[in-house]
Short mmCIF file of C-alpha atoms and ligand atoms in Angstrom, two decimals:
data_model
loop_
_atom_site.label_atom_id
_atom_site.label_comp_id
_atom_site.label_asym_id
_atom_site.label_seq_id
_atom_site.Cartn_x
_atom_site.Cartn_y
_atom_site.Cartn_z
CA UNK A 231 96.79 67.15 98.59
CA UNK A 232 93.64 66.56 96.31
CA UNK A 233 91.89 69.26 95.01
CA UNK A 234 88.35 67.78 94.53
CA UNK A 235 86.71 70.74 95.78
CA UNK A 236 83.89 70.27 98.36
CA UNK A 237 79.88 69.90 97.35
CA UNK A 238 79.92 74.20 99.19
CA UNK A 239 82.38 75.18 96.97
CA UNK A 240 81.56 73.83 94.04
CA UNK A 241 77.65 75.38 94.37
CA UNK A 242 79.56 78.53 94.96
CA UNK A 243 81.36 78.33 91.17
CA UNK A 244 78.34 77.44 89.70
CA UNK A 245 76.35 79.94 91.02
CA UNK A 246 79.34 82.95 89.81
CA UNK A 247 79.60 81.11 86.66
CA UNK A 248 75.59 81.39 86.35
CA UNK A 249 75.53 84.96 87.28
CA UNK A 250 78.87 85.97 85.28
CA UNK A 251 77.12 84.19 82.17
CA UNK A 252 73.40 85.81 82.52
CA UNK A 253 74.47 89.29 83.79
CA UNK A 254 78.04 90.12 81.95
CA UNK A 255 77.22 91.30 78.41
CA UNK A 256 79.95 92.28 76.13
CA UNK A 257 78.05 95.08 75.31
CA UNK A 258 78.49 96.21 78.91
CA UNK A 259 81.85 95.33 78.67
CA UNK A 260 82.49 97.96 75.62
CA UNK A 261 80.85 100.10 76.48
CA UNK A 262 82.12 100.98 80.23
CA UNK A 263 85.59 100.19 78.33
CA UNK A 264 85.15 103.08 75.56
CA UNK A 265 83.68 105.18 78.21
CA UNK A 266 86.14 104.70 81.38
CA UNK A 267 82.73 104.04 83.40
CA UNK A 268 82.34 101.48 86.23
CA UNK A 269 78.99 99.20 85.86
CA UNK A 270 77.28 99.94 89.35
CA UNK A 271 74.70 98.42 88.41
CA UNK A 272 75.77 94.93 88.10
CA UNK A 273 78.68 95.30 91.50
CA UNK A 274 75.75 96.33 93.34
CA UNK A 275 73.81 92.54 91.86
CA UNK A 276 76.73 90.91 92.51
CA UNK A 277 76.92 92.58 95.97
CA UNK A 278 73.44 91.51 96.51
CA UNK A 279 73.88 88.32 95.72
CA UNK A 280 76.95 87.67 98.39
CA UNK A 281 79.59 87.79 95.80
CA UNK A 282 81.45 90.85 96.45
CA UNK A 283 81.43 89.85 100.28
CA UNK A 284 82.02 86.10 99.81
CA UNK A 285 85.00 86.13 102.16
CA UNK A 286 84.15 88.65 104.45
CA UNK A 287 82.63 87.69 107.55
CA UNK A 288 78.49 87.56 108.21
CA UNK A 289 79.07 89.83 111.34
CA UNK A 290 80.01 92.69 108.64
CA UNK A 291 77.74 91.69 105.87
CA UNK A 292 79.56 88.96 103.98
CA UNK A 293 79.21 85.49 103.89
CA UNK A 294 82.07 84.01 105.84
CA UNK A 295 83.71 82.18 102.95
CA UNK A 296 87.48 81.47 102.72
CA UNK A 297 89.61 82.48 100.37
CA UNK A 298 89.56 79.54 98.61
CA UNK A 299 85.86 79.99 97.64
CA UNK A 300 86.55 84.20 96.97
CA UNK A 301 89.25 82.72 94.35
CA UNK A 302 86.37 80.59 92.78
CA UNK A 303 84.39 83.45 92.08
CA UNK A 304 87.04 85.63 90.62
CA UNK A 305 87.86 82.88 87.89
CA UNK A 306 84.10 82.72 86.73
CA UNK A 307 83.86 86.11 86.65
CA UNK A 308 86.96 86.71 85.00
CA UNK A 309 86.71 83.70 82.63
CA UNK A 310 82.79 85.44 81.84
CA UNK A 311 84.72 89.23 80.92
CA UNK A 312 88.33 90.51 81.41
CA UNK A 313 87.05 93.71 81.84
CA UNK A 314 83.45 93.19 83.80
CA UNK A 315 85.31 90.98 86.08
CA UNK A 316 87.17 93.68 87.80
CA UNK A 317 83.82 95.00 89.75
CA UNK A 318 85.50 92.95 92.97
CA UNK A 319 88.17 95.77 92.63
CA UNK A 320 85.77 97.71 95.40
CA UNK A 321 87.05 95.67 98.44
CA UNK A 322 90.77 96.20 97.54
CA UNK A 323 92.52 97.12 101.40
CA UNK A 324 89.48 95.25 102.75
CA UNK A 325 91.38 92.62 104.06
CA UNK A 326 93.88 95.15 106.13
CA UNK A 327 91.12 96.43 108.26
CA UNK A 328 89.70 93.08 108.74
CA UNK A 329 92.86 91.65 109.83
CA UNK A 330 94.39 94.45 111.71
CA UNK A 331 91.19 96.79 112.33
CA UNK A 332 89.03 97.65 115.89
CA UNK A 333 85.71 96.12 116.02
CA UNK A 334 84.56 99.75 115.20
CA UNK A 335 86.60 99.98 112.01
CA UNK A 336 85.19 96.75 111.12
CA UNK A 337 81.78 97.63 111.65
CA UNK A 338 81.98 100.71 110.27
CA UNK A 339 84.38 100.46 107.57
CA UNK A 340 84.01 97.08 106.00
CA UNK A 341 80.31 96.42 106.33
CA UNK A 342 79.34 99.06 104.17
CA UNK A 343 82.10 97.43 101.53
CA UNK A 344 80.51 94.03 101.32
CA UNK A 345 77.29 94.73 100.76
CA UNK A 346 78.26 96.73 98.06
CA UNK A 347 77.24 100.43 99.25
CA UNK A 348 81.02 102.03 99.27
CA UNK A 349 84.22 101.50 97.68
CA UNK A 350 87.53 101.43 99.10
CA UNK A 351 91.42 101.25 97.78
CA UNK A 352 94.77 100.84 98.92
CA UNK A 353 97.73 103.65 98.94
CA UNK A 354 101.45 102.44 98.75
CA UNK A 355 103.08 103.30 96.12
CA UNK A 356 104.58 106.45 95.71
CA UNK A 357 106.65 108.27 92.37
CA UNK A 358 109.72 107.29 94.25
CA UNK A 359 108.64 104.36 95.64
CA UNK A 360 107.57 101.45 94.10
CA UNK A 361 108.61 98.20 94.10
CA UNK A 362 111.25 99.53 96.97
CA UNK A 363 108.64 100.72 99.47
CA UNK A 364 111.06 99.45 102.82
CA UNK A 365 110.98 103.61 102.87
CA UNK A 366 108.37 105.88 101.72
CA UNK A 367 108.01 109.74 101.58
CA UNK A 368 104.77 110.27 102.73
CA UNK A 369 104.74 110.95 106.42
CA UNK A 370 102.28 111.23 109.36
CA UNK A 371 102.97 113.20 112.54
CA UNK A 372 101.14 112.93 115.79
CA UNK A 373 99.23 116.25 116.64
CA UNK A 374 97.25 116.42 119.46
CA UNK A 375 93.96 113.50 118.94
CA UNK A 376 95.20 113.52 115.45
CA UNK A 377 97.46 112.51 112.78
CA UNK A 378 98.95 115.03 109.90
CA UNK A 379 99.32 113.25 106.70
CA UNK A 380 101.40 114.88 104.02
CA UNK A 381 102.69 113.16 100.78
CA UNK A 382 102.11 111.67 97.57
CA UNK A 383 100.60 108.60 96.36
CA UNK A 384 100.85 107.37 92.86
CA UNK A 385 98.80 104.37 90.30
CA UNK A 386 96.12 103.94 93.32
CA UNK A 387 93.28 101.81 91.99
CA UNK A 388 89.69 103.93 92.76
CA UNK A 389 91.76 107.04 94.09
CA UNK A 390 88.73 109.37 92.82
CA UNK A 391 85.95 107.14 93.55
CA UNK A 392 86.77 105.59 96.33
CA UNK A 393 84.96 106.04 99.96
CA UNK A 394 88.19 105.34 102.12
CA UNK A 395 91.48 104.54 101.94
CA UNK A 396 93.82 102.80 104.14
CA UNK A 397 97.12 104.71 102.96
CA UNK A 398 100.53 103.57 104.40
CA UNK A 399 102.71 106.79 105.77
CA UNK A 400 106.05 106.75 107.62
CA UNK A 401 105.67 107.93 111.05
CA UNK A 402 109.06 107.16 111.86
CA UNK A 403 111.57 108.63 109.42
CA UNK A 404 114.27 107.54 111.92
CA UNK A 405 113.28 103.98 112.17
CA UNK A 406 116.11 102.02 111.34
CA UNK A 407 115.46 99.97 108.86
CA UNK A 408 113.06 102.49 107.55
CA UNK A 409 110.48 100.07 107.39
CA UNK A 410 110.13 99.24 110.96
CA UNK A 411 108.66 103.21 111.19
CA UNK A 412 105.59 103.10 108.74
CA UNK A 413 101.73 103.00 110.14
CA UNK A 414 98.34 102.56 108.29
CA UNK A 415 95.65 104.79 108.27
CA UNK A 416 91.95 105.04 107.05
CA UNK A 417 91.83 108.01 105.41
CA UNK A 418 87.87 109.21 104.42
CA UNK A 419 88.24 110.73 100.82
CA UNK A 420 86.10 113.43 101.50
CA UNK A 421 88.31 115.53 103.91
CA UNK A 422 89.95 118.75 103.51
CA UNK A 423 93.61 118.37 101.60
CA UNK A 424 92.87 115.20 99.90
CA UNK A 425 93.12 115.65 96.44
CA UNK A 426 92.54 112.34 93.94
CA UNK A 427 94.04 113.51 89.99
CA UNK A 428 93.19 110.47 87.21
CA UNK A 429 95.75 109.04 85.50
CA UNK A 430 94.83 108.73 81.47
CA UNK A 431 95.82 106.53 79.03
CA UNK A 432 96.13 102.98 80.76
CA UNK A 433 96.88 99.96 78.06
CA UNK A 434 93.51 97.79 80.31
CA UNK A 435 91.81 98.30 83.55
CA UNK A 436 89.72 100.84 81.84
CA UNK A 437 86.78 100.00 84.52
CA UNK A 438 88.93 101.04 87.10
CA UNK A 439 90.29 105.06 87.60
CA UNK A 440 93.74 105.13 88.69
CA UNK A 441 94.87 107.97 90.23
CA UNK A 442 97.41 110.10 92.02
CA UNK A 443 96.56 111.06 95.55
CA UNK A 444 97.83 114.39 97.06
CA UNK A 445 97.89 114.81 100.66
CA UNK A 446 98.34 118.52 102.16
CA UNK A 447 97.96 118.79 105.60
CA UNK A 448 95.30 115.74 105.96
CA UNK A 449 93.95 115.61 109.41
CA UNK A 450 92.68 111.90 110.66
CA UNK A 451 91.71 111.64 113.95
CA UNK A 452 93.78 109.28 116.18
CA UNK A 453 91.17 105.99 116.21
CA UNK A 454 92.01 105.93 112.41
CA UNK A 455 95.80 104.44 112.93
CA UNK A 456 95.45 100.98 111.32
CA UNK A 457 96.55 98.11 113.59
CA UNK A 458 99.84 99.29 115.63
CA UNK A 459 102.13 102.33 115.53
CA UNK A 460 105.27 101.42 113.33
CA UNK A 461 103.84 97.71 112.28
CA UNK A 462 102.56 98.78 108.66
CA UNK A 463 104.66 97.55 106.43
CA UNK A 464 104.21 93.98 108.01
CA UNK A 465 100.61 94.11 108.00
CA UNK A 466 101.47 94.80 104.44
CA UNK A 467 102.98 91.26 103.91
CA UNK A 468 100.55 89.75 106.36
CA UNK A 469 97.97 91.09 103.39
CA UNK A 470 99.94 90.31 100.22
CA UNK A 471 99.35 86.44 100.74
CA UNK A 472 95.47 87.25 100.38
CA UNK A 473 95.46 90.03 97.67
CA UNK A 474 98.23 88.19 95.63
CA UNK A 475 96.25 84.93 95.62
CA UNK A 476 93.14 87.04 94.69
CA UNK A 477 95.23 88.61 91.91
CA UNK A 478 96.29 84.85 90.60
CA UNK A 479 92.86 83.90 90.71
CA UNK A 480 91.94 86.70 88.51
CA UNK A 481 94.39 85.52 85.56
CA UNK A 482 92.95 82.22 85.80
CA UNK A 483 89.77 83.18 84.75
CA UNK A 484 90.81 85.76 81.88
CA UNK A 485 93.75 82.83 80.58
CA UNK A 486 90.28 79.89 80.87
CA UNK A 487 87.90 82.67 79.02
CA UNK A 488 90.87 83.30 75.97
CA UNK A 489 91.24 79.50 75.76
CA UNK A 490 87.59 78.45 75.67
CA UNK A 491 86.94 81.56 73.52
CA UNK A 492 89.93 79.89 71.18
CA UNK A 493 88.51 76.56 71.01
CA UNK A 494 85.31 77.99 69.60
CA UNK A 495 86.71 79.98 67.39
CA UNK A 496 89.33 76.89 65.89
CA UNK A 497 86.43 75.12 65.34
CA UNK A 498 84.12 77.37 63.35
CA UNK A 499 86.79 79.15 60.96
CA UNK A 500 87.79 77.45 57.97
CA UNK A 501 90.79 78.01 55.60
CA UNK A 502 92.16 75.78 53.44
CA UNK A 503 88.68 74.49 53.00
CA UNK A 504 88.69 73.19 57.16
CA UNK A 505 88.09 74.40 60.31
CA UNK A 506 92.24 75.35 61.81
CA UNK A 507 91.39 73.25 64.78
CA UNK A 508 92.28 70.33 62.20
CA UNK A 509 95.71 71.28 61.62
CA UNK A 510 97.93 70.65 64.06
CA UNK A 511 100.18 73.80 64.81
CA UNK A 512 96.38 75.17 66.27
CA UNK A 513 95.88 71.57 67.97
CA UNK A 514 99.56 71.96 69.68
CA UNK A 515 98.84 75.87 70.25
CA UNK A 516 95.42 75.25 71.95
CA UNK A 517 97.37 71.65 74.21
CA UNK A 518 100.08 74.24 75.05
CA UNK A 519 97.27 77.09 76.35
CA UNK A 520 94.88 74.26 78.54
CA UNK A 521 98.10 72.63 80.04
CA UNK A 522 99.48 76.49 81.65
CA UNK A 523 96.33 76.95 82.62
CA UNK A 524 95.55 73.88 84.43
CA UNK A 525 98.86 74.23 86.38
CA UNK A 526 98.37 77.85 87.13
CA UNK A 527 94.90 76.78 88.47
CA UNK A 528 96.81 74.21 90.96
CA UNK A 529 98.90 76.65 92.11
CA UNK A 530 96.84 79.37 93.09
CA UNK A 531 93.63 76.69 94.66
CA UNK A 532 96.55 75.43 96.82
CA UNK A 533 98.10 79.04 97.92
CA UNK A 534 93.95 79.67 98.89
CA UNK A 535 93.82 75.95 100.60
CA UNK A 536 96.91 77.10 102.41
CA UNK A 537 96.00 80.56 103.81
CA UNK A 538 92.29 79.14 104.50
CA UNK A 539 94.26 76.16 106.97
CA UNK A 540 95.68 79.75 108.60
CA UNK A 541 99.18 78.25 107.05
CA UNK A 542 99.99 81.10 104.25
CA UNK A 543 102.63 80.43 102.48
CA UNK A 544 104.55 83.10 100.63
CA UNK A 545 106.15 81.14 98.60
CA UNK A 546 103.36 79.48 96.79
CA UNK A 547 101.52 82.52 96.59
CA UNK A 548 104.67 84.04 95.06
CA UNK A 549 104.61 81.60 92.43
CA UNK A 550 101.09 81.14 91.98
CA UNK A 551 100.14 84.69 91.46
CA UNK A 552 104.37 84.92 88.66
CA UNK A 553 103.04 81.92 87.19
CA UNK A 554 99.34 82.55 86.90
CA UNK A 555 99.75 85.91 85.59
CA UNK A 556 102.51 85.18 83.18
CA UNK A 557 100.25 82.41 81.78
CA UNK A 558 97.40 85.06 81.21
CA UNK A 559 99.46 86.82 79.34
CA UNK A 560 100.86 83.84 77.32
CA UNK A 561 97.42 82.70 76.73
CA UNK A 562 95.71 85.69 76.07
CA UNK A 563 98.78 86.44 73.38
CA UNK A 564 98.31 82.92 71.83
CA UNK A 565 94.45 83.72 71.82
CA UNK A 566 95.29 86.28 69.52
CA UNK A 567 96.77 84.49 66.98
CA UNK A 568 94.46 81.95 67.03
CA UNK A 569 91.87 84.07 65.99
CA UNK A 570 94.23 85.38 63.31
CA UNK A 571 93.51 89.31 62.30
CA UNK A 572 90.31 89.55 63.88
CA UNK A 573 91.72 88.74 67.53
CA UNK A 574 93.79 92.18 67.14
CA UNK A 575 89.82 93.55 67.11
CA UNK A 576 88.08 95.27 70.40
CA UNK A 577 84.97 93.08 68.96
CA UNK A 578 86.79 90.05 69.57
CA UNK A 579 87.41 89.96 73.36
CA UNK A 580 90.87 88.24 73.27
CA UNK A 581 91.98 91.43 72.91
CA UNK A 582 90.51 92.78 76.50
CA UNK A 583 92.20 89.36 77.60
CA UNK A 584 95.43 90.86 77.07
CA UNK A 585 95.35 94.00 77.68
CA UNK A 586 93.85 93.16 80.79
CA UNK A 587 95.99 90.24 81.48
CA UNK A 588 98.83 92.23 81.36
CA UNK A 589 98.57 94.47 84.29
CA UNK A 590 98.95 91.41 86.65
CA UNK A 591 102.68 90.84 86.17
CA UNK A 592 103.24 94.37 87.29
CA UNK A 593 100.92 95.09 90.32
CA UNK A 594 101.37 94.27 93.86
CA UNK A 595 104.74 92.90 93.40
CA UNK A 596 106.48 92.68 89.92
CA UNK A 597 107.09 89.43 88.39
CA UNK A 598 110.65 89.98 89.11
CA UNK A 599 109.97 90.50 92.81
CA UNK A 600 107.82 87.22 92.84
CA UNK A 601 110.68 85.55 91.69
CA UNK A 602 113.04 87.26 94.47
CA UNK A 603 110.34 86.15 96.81
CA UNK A 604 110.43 82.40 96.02
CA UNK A 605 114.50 82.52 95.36
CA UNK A 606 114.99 84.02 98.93
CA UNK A 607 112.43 81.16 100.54
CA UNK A 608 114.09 78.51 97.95
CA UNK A 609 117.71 79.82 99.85
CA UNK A 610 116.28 79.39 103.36
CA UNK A 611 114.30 76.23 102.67
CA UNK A 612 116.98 74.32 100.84
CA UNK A 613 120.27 73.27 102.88
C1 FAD B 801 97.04 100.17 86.77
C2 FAD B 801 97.79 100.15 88.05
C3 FAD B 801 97.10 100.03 89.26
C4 FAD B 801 97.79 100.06 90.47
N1 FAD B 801 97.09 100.03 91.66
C5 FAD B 801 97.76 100.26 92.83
C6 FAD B 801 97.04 100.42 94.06
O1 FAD B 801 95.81 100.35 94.10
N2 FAD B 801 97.74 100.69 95.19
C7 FAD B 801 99.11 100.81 95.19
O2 FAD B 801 99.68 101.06 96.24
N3 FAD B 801 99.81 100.64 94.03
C8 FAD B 801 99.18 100.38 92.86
N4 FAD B 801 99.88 100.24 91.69
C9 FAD B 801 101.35 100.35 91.72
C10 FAD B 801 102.09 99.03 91.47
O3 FAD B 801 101.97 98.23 92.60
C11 FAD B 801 103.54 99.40 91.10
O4 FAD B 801 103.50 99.92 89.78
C12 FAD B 801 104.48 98.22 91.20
O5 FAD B 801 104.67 97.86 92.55
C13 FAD B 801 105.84 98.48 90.56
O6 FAD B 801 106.38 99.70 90.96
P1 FAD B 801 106.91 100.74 89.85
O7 FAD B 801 105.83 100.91 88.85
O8 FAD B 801 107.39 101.96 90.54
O9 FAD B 801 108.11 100.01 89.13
P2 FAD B 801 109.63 99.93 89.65
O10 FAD B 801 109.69 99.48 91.05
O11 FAD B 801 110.32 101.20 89.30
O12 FAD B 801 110.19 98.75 88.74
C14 FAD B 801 110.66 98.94 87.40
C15 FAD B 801 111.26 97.61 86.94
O13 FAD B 801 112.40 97.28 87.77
C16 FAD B 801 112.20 95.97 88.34
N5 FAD B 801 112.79 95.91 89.67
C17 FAD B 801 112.65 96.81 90.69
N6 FAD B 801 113.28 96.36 91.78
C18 FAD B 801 113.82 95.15 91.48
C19 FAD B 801 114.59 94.19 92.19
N7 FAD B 801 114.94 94.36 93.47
N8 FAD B 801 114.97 93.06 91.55
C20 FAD B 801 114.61 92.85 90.25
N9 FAD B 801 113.89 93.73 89.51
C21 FAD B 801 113.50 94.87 90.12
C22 FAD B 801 110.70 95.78 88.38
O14 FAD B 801 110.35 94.41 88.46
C23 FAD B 801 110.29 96.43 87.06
O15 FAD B 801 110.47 95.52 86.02
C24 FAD B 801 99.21 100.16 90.47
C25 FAD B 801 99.90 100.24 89.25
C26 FAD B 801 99.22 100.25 88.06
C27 FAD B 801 99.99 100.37 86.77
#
């Protein structure tokens, strides 16, 4: 396969890498860091300007990208800020409704979403339940026109601030396996028994409020059941292919902004009466950084190329979002000592690479369950 990418999609990385370089200021960045605040401001520019909806299609407000091109636009804005970039964040569970939704949850749930006028998230995990989700402990029962949700939800990205949720219940506690007994739903934040508590004290992410969700006696009504009865948790995988590609994508960009922040830095410090970038241990550091991140990049354009073809395959998207994220960390860490003491500084943003780097290897899917992933297709694959 060659990756030249076409004239389309190389218009659309320029044109994120324009906007990430004009609009994202690190004194944004810092300051929506120190102060836990999301820049609504610039997601409602970059809504404006088709970014947030660059995958989502016209009939709902987006611009009928594939993934392919949704991944360019995460690297530039990630490469631009590790922390700014995360304004995407909004359309997290986007892709469930879109792939599994009525035409009425579609128009109502995801048009608002890509043109940048709500936010939504995504409810899995639970305190019991994370990696192992093949049973969870929040349930839904069938009343009447209605569903009665009653559980608890925990580390869900814009609990508090989010518009809707599409939260994953088991409606079959009998199901055996468990997992062939949990449904989605869309749950509207603002009804009685929902209660969204923020969790404190994150290492990155600061844009972002995570949260624990309480559910007491939530009523939805009955047109809110995502997709079919009992299908959830494989609409799950059907959407992990997507989000986990999305996710690699997102390392690219912070590992490409530590290294090209590195470079620049190598160059312009001297010790020893030279710049470092003349001595060679920096040279072979800075080789090591561009090579990972070249190969990550590989990986995750051709888990996009493969899901736009409508031939996902998990896999490659196992390995490209293990891979991609392990190599943001790597990078970001080697960033660091590149810039010697003053990369352990919150002025120096190689810091905000890693902090925010490092959240990839543990969300949707660990590292370790990437790996079981691509061992378990490796068994079936390989005779
Ligand atoms: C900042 C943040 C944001 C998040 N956002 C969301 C969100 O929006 N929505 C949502 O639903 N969830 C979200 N999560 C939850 C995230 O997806 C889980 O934290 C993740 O799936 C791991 O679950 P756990 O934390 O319970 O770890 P555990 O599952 O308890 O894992 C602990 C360790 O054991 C390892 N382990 C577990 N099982 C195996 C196995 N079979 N083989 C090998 N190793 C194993 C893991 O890899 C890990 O190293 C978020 C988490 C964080 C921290």
């Amino acid at each position: 396969m060659n990756f030249e990418l076409t004239d389309e999609q190389k218009e659309v990385k320029n044109a994120a890498r324009e906007f990430a370089e004009k609009e994202f200021s690190r004194e944004l960045a810092l300051e929506c860091e120190e102060q836990g605040r999301f820049p609504h401001g610039l997601w409602k520019k970059a809504a404006d300007l088709g970014f947030i909806g660059i995958n989502i299609p016209e009939e709902y407000g987006g611009q009928g990208m594939g993934l392919l091109e949704k991944v360019l636009v995460l690297e530039e804005f990630f490469r631009a800020d590790p922390s700014l970039g995360f304004i995407y964040i909004t359309t997290f569970g986007s892709e469930l409704i879109l792939n599994n939704g009525t035409e009425e949850q579609k128009k109502k749930y995801i048009t608002p979403i890509a043109r940048g006028e709500a936010m939504m998230g995504m409810a899995v995990t639970e305190p019991e339940h994370g990696s192992d989700i093949l049973k969870l402990d929040t349930v839904a029962v069938k009343d009447g026109d209605e569903w009665v949700i009653n559980g608890t939800k925990t580390f869900i990205s814009n609990g508090p601030v989010a518009d809707w949720l599409v939260v994953v219940c088991q409606t079959d506690p009998e199901a055996k396996p468990p997992y062939r007994g949990q449904s989605m739903f869309i749950v509207e934040t603002n009804c009685d028994g929902f209660e969204a508590v923020e969790l404190k004290g994150k290492m990155g992410m600061h844009l972002i409020k995570t949260s624990e969700l309480y559910f007491n006696d939530v009523r939805v009504p009955a047109e809110n059941l995502l997709g079919e009865e009992n299908k959830g948790f494989y609409q799950l995988l059907g959407m992990l292919n997507e989000t986990r590609t999305g996710l690699a994508a997102r390392c690219i960009g912070i590992a490409q902004g530590a290294l090209e922040r590195s470079v620049r830095y190598a160059r312009q410090r001297k010790q020893f009466g030279r710049p470092i970038i003349e001595f060679q241990a920096i040279q072979h550091k800075l080789a090591e950084m561009a090579t990972k991140v070249e190969a990550a990049r590989l990986l995750t354009y051709q888990a996009a190329w493969f899901f736009d073809q409508g031939k996902p395959d998990p896999m490659l998207t196992s390995m490209a979002k293990y891979y991609a994220s392990r190599t943001a960390v790597e990078v970001s860490n080697d960033a660091i000592q590149v810039h010697g003491g003053y990369g352990y500084f919150a002025e120096y943003d190689v810091e905000r690479c890693f902090r925010n780097a490092r959240i990839a290897e543990i969300t949707e899917g660990t590292s370790e369950i990437q790996k079981n992933t691509i061992a378990s297709m490796l068994k079936k694959r390989i005779r």
